[in-house]
Coordinates of C-alpha atoms in Angstrom, one line a residue:
M385 CA 194.2 120.1 145.2
H386 CA 196.1 117.1 146.3
S387 CA 196.7 117.1 150.1
P388 CA 200.9 117.6 150.3
P389 CA 202.5 114.4 152.3
D390 CA 203.5 114.8 155.7
S391 CA 207.4 115.3 154.2
A392 CA 208.7 117.1 151.3
P393 CA 210.3 115.0 148.8
Q394 CA 214.3 114.8 148.4
Q395 CA 216.2 116.2 145.5
P396 CA 217.6 115.5 143.3
L397 CA 215.0 112.8 143.1
F398 CA 212.5 115.2 143.1
G399 CA 213.5 117.3 140.0
R400 CA 214.4 114.3 137.9
R401 CA 210.9 112.6 138.4
L402 CA 209.5 115.9 137.8
R403 CA 211.3 116.4 134.3
A404 CA 210.1 112.8 133.5
L405 CA 206.5 113.4 134.4
R406 CA 206.5 116.8 132.4
T407 CA 208.2 115.4 129.2
A408 CA 206.1 112.4 129.2
R409 CA 203.2 114.4 129.1
G410 CA 204.8 116.7 126.1
M411 CA 204.6 119.7 128.4
S412 CA 207.2 122.6 128.1
Q413 CA 208.5 124.3 131.5
A414 CA 206.0 126.9 130.8
Q415 CA 202.9 125.4 130.2
L416 CA 203.7 123.4 133.4
A417 CA 204.7 126.6 135.0
G418 CA 201.5 128.5 134.2
T419 CA 200.5 131.6 136.1
E420 CA 201.2 130.2 139.5
I421 CA 205.0 129.8 139.5
S422 CA 208.2 130.9 137.3
T423 CA 209.9 129.0 134.4
A424 CA 213.2 129.7 136.0
Y425 CA 211.8 128.5 139.6
L426 CA 210.5 125.3 137.8
S427 CA 213.9 124.9 135.9
R428 CA 215.9 124.9 139.7
L429 CA 213.2 122.4 140.4
E430 CA 213.8 120.1 137.9
S431 CA 218.0 120.7 138.4
G432 CA 217.7 119.6 141.9
E433 CA 218.7 123.5 143.2
R434 CA 215.6 124.5 145.0
P435 CA 213.6 121.7 147.5
P436 CA 209.9 122.1 146.5
T437 CA 207.5 124.1 149.3
P438 CA 204.2 122.5 150.1
R439 CA 202.1 124.9 147.7
V440 CA 204.1 124.4 144.8
L441 CA 204.0 120.6 145.1
S442 CA 200.7 120.8 145.3
Y443 CA 200.0 122.7 142.5
L444 CA 202.4 120.6 140.2
C445 CA 200.3 117.6 141.4
T446 CA 197.4 119.2 140.2
R447 CA 198.6 120.4 136.8
L448 CA 200.8 117.0 136.4
E449 CA 197.5 115.0 137.8
V450 CA 199.4 112.9 139.9
A451 CA 199.4 111.7 143.8
P452 CA 202.4 113.6 145.8
S453 CA 203.7 109.8 146.3
A454 CA 204.6 109.8 142.6
F455 CA 207.9 112.3 143.3
H456 CA 208.9 110.3 146.7
G457 CA 211.7 107.5 146.4
S458 CA 209.1 104.9 147.7
S459 CA 207.7 104.6 144.4
G460 CA 211.1 102.9 143.2
S461 CA 214.4 104.0 141.6
I462 CA 214.6 106.6 138.6
L463 CA 214.9 104.0 136.3
T464 CA 211.6 101.9 137.4
Q465 CA 209.7 104.7 137.5
T466 CA 210.9 105.9 133.8
L467 CA 210.3 102.6 132.9
A468 CA 206.8 102.7 134.3
T469 CA 206.2 106.1 132.3
V470 CA 207.3 104.9 129.1
V471 CA 205.6 101.5 128.9
T472 CA 202.2 103.5 129.9
L473 CA 202.7 106.3 127.2
G474 CA 204.3 104.5 124.5
E475 CA 207.5 104.7 122.6
S476 CA 208.8 108.0 121.5
A477 CA 211.8 109.9 120.7
E478 CA 211.3 111.9 124.0
N479 CA 210.6 108.7 125.9
A480 CA 213.9 107.2 124.6
R481 CA 215.6 110.2 125.7
L482 CA 213.9 110.0 128.9
L483 CA 215.3 106.4 129.2
E484 CA 218.9 107.4 128.5
D485 CA 219.0 109.8 131.1
A486 CA 217.6 107.2 133.7
L487 CA 220.2 104.8 132.7
Q488 CA 222.5 107.4 133.4
Q489 CA 221.6 108.3 136.4
D490 CA 220.8 104.7 137.8
D491 CA 223.9 102.9 136.3
E492 CA 224.2 100.3 138.9
G493 CA 220.7 99.3 139.4
D494 CA 218.9 96.3 138.9
A495 CA 220.5 94.0 136.0
A496 CA 216.9 93.0 134.7
L497 CA 215.4 96.4 134.6
R498 CA 218.2 97.7 132.9
W499 CA 217.7 95.2 130.4
Q500 CA 214.1 95.8 130.0
A501 CA 215.5 99.4 129.2
H502 CA 217.7 98.8 126.8
W503 CA 215.6 96.7 124.9
L504 CA 213.0 99.6 124.6
L505 CA 216.0 101.5 123.9
A506 CA 217.2 99.1 121.2
R507 CA 213.3 98.9 119.5
S508 CA 213.5 102.8 119.6
Y509 CA 216.5 103.2 117.6
R510 CA 215.7 100.8 115.0
A511 CA 212.5 102.4 114.1
R512 CA 214.1 105.8 114.0
G513 CA 217.2 104.3 112.1
E514 CA 220.1 105.0 114.4
S515 CA 221.8 101.7 113.3
E516 CA 225.1 102.6 115.5
R517 CA 223.1 103.1 118.5
E518 CA 220.8 100.5 118.3
L519 CA 224.1 98.1 117.7
S520 CA 225.8 99.5 120.9
T521 CA 222.5 99.0 122.6
L522 CA 221.9 95.3 121.6
Q523 CA 225.7 94.3 122.4
E524 CA 225.2 96.1 125.9
L525 CA 221.8 94.3 126.2
T526 CA 223.4 90.8 125.3
R527 CA 226.3 91.7 127.9
L528 CA 223.2 92.3 130.7
S529 CA 221.3 89.0 129.5
D530 CA 224.4 86.8 130.4
G531 CA 224.7 88.7 133.8
V532 CA 221.3 88.1 134.7
G533 CA 221.3 84.6 133.5
V534 CA 217.6 84.1 132.3
P535 CA 217.4 82.0 129.0
D536 CA 214.9 83.9 127.5
L537 CA 216.6 87.6 127.8
Q538 CA 219.8 85.6 126.3
A539 CA 218.3 84.5 123.4
R540 CA 216.1 87.5 122.6
S541 CA 219.3 89.9 123.1
R542 CA 221.4 87.5 120.6
V543 CA 218.6 87.4 118.0
G544 CA 218.4 91.0 118.2
L545 CA 221.8 91.3 117.5
A546 CA 222.2 88.9 114.8
R547 CA 219.7 90.9 112.7
R548 CA 221.8 94.1 113.2
L549 CA 224.7 92.6 112.4
R550 CA 223.2 90.8 109.1
D551 CA 222.0 94.3 108.0
S552 CA 225.0 96.1 108.5
G553 CA 227.2 93.1 106.4
E554 CA 228.8 91.2 109.4
L555 CA 227.5 87.8 108.2
A556 CA 230.2 86.0 110.4
L557 CA 229.2 87.6 113.8
A558 CA 225.7 87.4 113.2
H559 CA 225.5 84.2 112.0
V560 CA 227.5 83.3 115.8
S561 CA 224.9 85.4 117.4
A562 CA 222.0 83.6 115.9
T563 CA 223.2 79.9 116.6
E564 CA 223.5 80.9 120.1
A565 CA 220.2 81.9 120.2
L566 CA 218.7 78.6 118.9
A567 CA 221.0 76.7 120.8
L568 CA 219.8 78.3 124.1
A569 CA 216.0 78.1 123.0
E570 CA 216.3 74.6 121.8
R571 CA 218.2 73.5 124.7
H572 CA 215.9 75.3 127.6
Q573 CA 212.8 74.6 125.6
L574 CA 211.8 78.3 125.6
L575 CA 208.2 79.5 124.0
T576 CA 207.9 78.5 120.4
R577 CA 208.3 82.1 119.3
D578 CA 211.6 82.5 121.0
V579 CA 212.6 79.4 119.0
V580 CA 210.9 79.9 115.8
E581 CA 212.0 83.6 115.8
A582 CA 215.8 82.4 116.3
L583 CA 215.4 79.9 113.6
M584 CA 214.5 82.5 111.6
T585 CA 217.5 84.5 111.8
V586 CA 219.4 81.6 111.1
I587 CA 217.9 81.1 108.0
S588 CA 218.2 84.4 106.9
V589 CA 221.7 85.0 107.7
E590 CA 222.7 81.3 106.0
A591 CA 220.9 82.2 103.0
E592 CA 222.7 85.6 102.5
S593 CA 226.1 84.1 103.1
G594 CA 225.3 81.7 100.4
R595 CA 224.7 78.6 102.5
L596 CA 221.3 77.6 100.7
H597 CA 221.4 74.0 101.1
E598 CA 221.6 74.3 104.8
A599 CA 219.4 77.7 104.9
R600 CA 216.6 75.3 102.9
S601 CA 217.0 72.5 105.1
R602 CA 216.0 74.5 107.8
A603 CA 213.3 76.8 106.4
D604 CA 211.7 73.2 105.2
R605 CA 211.7 72.1 108.6
L606 CA 210.3 75.4 109.8
V607 CA 207.5 75.3 107.5
E608 CA 206.4 71.8 108.3
A609 CA 206.8 72.3 112.0
L610 CA 203.9 75.4 111.8
A611 CA 201.1 74.5 113.3
A612 CA 197.6 75.8 114.2
D613 CA 198.5 76.6 117.6
V614 CA 201.6 78.9 116.6
P615 CA 200.0 82.5 116.3
V616 CA 199.5 83.9 113.0
Q617 CA 201.9 86.8 113.4
L618 CA 204.5 84.0 113.7
Q619 CA 203.5 81.9 111.0
V620 CA 203.4 84.6 108.4
E621 CA 207.2 85.6 109.3
A622 CA 208.2 82.2 109.1
L623 CA 206.3 81.8 105.7
W624 CA 208.3 85.1 104.5
T625 CA 211.3 83.7 105.3
A626 CA 211.0 80.2 104.0
A627 CA 209.7 82.5 100.5
T628 CA 213.1 84.4 100.7
V629 CA 215.2 81.2 100.4
R630 CA 213.2 79.7 97.5
V631 CA 213.7 82.8 95.8
R632 CA 217.4 82.6 96.1
Q633 CA 217.3 79.2 95.3
V634 CA 215.3 80.5 91.9
D635 CA 212.7 78.3 92.9
R636 CA 209.5 80.6 91.6
T637 CA 206.7 78.5 92.1
G638 CA 207.8 77.2 95.7
A639 CA 208.4 81.0 96.6
V640 CA 205.3 82.3 95.0
S641 CA 202.9 79.6 96.9
L642 CA 204.8 80.8 100.1
L643 CA 204.1 84.4 99.7
Q644 CA 200.8 83.9 98.5
R645 CA 200.1 81.7 102.2
A646 CA 201.3 84.4 103.9
L647 CA 199.7 87.3 102.4
Y648 CA 196.3 85.9 103.0
L649 CA 197.0 84.7 106.2
L650 CA 197.1 88.0 108.1
P651 CA 194.1 90.6 108.1
S652 CA 194.9 93.8 107.9
N653 CA 193.3 95.0 110.8
E654 CA 195.1 92.4 113.2
D655 CA 198.3 93.6 112.8
P656 CA 198.8 96.6 110.3
L657 CA 202.6 97.4 110.8
L658 CA 203.4 93.5 110.3
W659 CA 200.6 93.2 107.4
M660 CA 202.5 96.3 105.5
R661 CA 206.3 95.0 106.2
L662 CA 205.0 91.8 104.6
R663 CA 203.9 93.6 101.3
L664 CA 207.3 95.3 101.1
A665 CA 209.0 92.3 101.7
A666 CA 206.6 90.9 99.0
T667 CA 207.7 93.6 96.5
S668 CA 211.2 93.2 97.1
L669 CA 211.0 89.6 96.6
Y670 CA 208.9 89.8 93.4
L671 CA 212.0 92.0 92.1
Q672 CA 214.1 89.6 92.9
M673 CA 212.5 86.7 91.1
D674 CA 214.0 85.4 87.9
P675 CA 212.2 86.8 85.5
R676 CA 211.0 89.6 87.7
D677 CA 207.4 89.9 88.3
T678 CA 206.8 93.5 88.1
A679 CA 203.0 93.4 88.1
Q680 CA 202.7 91.7 91.2
A681 CA 205.7 93.8 92.7
R682 CA 203.6 97.1 91.7
A683 CA 200.6 95.7 93.3
R684 CA 201.7 94.9 96.7
L685 CA 203.9 98.2 96.9
A686 CA 201.0 100.2 96.4
E687 CA 198.9 98.5 99.4
A688 CA 202.4 99.0 101.5
R689 CA 202.7 102.8 100.4
V690 CA 199.2 103.5 102.2
A691 CA 199.8 101.4 105.2
A692 CA 203.2 103.5 105.2
E693 CA 201.7 106.8 105.4
L694 CA 199.5 105.7 108.2
V695 CA 201.5 103.1 110.5
G696 CA 205.1 103.4 109.0
M697 CA 208.3 104.6 110.7
P698 CA 210.7 106.7 108.7
L699 CA 212.5 103.7 107.8
H700 CA 209.4 102.2 106.1
R701 CA 208.9 105.3 104.1
R702 CA 212.4 105.5 103.0
E703 CA 211.8 101.6 102.0
V704 CA 208.8 102.4 100.0
L705 CA 210.7 104.9 98.2
F706 CA 213.7 102.9 97.5
L707 CA 211.3 100.0 96.1
Q708 CA 209.7 102.5 94.1
C709 CA 213.0 103.1 92.3
Q710 CA 213.5 99.7 92.1
L711 CA 210.6 99.1 90.2
A712 CA 210.7 102.3 88.0
F713 CA 214.3 101.1 86.8
H714 CA 212.9 97.5 85.9
E715 CA 209.8 98.9 84.2
G716 CA 212.1 101.0 82.2
R717 CA 211.0 104.6 83.6
Y718 CA 214.4 105.7 83.9
D719 CA 213.7 109.3 84.8
E720 CA 211.3 108.7 87.9
A721 CA 213.8 106.1 89.1
R722 CA 216.5 108.8 89.1
E723 CA 214.1 111.0 90.9
F724 CA 213.3 108.2 93.7
S725 CA 216.9 107.8 93.8
D726 CA 217.1 111.3 94.8
Q727 CA 214.7 111.2 97.0
V728 CA 216.2 108.5 98.9
G729 CA 219.5 109.7 98.9
A730 CA 218.3 112.6 100.6
G731 CA 217.5 110.7 103.9
T732 CA 220.2 108.3 104.0
K733 CA 221.1 109.0 107.8
G734 CA 220.7 106.4 109.9
M735 CA 220.4 103.7 106.6
G736 CA 222.0 100.4 107.2
L737 CA 225.0 99.2 105.1
R738 CA 222.8 97.0 103.1
E739 CA 220.5 99.5 102.2
Q740 CA 223.1 101.9 101.2
V741 CA 225.0 99.3 99.1
R742 CA 221.9 98.6 97.2
L743 CA 221.2 102.7 96.6
D744 CA 224.9 102.5 95.3
I745 CA 223.9 99.7 92.8
L746 CA 220.9 101.8 91.6
R747 CA 222.8 104.4 91.3
N748 CA 225.4 103.0 89.2
Q749 CA 222.8 101.3 86.6
L750 CA 221.2 104.5 85.9
A751 CA 225.0 106.0 85.1
I752 CA 225.7 103.3 83.2
I753 CA 222.3 104.0 81.1
D754 CA 223.0 107.3 80.9
G755 CA 226.3 106.6 79.2
D756 CA 228.7 106.9 82.1
R757 CA 230.0 103.3 81.6
A758 CA 233.8 103.0 82.6
S759 CA 233.4 104.8 85.9
A760 CA 230.3 103.0 86.9
V761 CA 231.3 99.4 86.0
V762 CA 234.5 99.9 87.9
A763 CA 232.6 101.2 90.9
M764 CA 230.2 98.0 90.8
E765 CA 233.3 95.6 90.4
R766 CA 234.0 97.0 93.6
I767 CA 231.3 96.5 95.4
A768 CA 231.0 92.7 94.3
K769 CA 234.6 92.6 95.4
K770 CA 233.7 94.1 98.8
A771 CA 230.5 91.7 99.1
Q772 CA 232.8 88.5 98.7
E773 CA 235.3 89.6 100.9
S774 CA 232.6 89.9 103.8
S775 CA 231.1 86.5 102.5
N776 CA 228.0 88.3 101.4
V777 CA 227.7 85.8 98.5
E778 CA 224.0 86.7 98.1
L779 CA 225.0 90.5 97.6
S780 CA 227.9 89.6 95.4
A781 CA 225.7 87.8 93.2
E782 CA 222.9 90.7 92.8
V783 CA 225.7 93.1 91.8
W784 CA 226.9 91.1 88.9
R785 CA 223.2 90.6 87.8
A786 CA 222.7 94.1 88.1
L787 CA 225.7 95.0 86.0
A788 CA 224.8 92.4 83.6
E789 CA 221.1 94.2 83.4
A790 CA 222.1 97.7 83.1
L791 CA 224.7 96.9 80.4
A792 CA 222.1 95.0 78.5
V793 CA 220.3 98.0 78.3
Q794 CA 222.6 100.2 77.8
G795 CA 223.4 98.4 74.6
R796 CA 220.0 98.3 73.5
T797 CA 219.3 102.3 73.7
A798 CA 222.8 103.3 72.9
P799 CA 222.8 105.2 69.3
S800 CA 223.8 103.2 66.8
G801 CA 226.8 104.0 64.1

């Protein structure tokens, strides 16, 4: 066993650190207590009600495989210790809770450490589809970055905030945040990654806002600036962004060319998550083209579906279901589309506004085909108007196109006479 230190660790720091180490290792109180101490006693240790005896400290160190110094204040603040634990063991819902607890207990600690904790939390919330918590965390992240005054952190915070605002339909606010990030990245000559990510975010917001001329101009400059020294992952995302703009400009040839470059540039074993996300994006873009390319969409979705089962988060698996629903609809498999729609709808918790709107569009299209034309048309007109009022020109156009397609299908399938 480890020898205990000369002085016992002080409460409540000891209890906080004990809980952090136990939960990070996935152990229950009963598992940690074992046969040597009771769970009631361990609970009092974690709450700070009882100090540890040298014997108990030595026992806990053995069970947790740590040195006694891990429980001492000399090893840093509770936030410092928790960050070290989370970074070492990776992202999980339990580690997110550890960070939340540490931030509450160390609410006036080092601003840079708090920024790092919020950054990890925002990523965790996004992966789990908790959009509201992600938004509030990114807003706090931006505030902290301004307090720290480091341009890199300021730019990255604003990029993350802009993407969340874009996905929530707040395009005007998203554009402000994205352009601020780009100005910071260019003015302070930040890393290529910071400049490119800010630029891609500005392009995507402008494209959704209907500012296609500006978005295309920036996208062309972005593709032309790609060089061999730019990381492959960044080249892939830049090509994907530029292809999206061309799809919305009905430049089918240009979009397909860029998509093909992106798809074959990244090996599946280099970045499996990005490889999967790219194929999900490609599926969506092939279904947005005019005319739609359902064959290519089906092929890319089949690849993405396998990868999503292996490396995807819940939001990626939900996106697979949604794209399966869209593909089934556009291939005339309406019964399957309804089944997929029901499956997507069963997991709407944490779904972003844009995802929810697109699901509503599909459901109304199916309602029109089923003969419930009047109410579905009114609902889609309402969606289009709301999108127009929020300056989301691209989404408004998507609604009108979807309505026209559903009416055309309903007209062909309706019984005569």
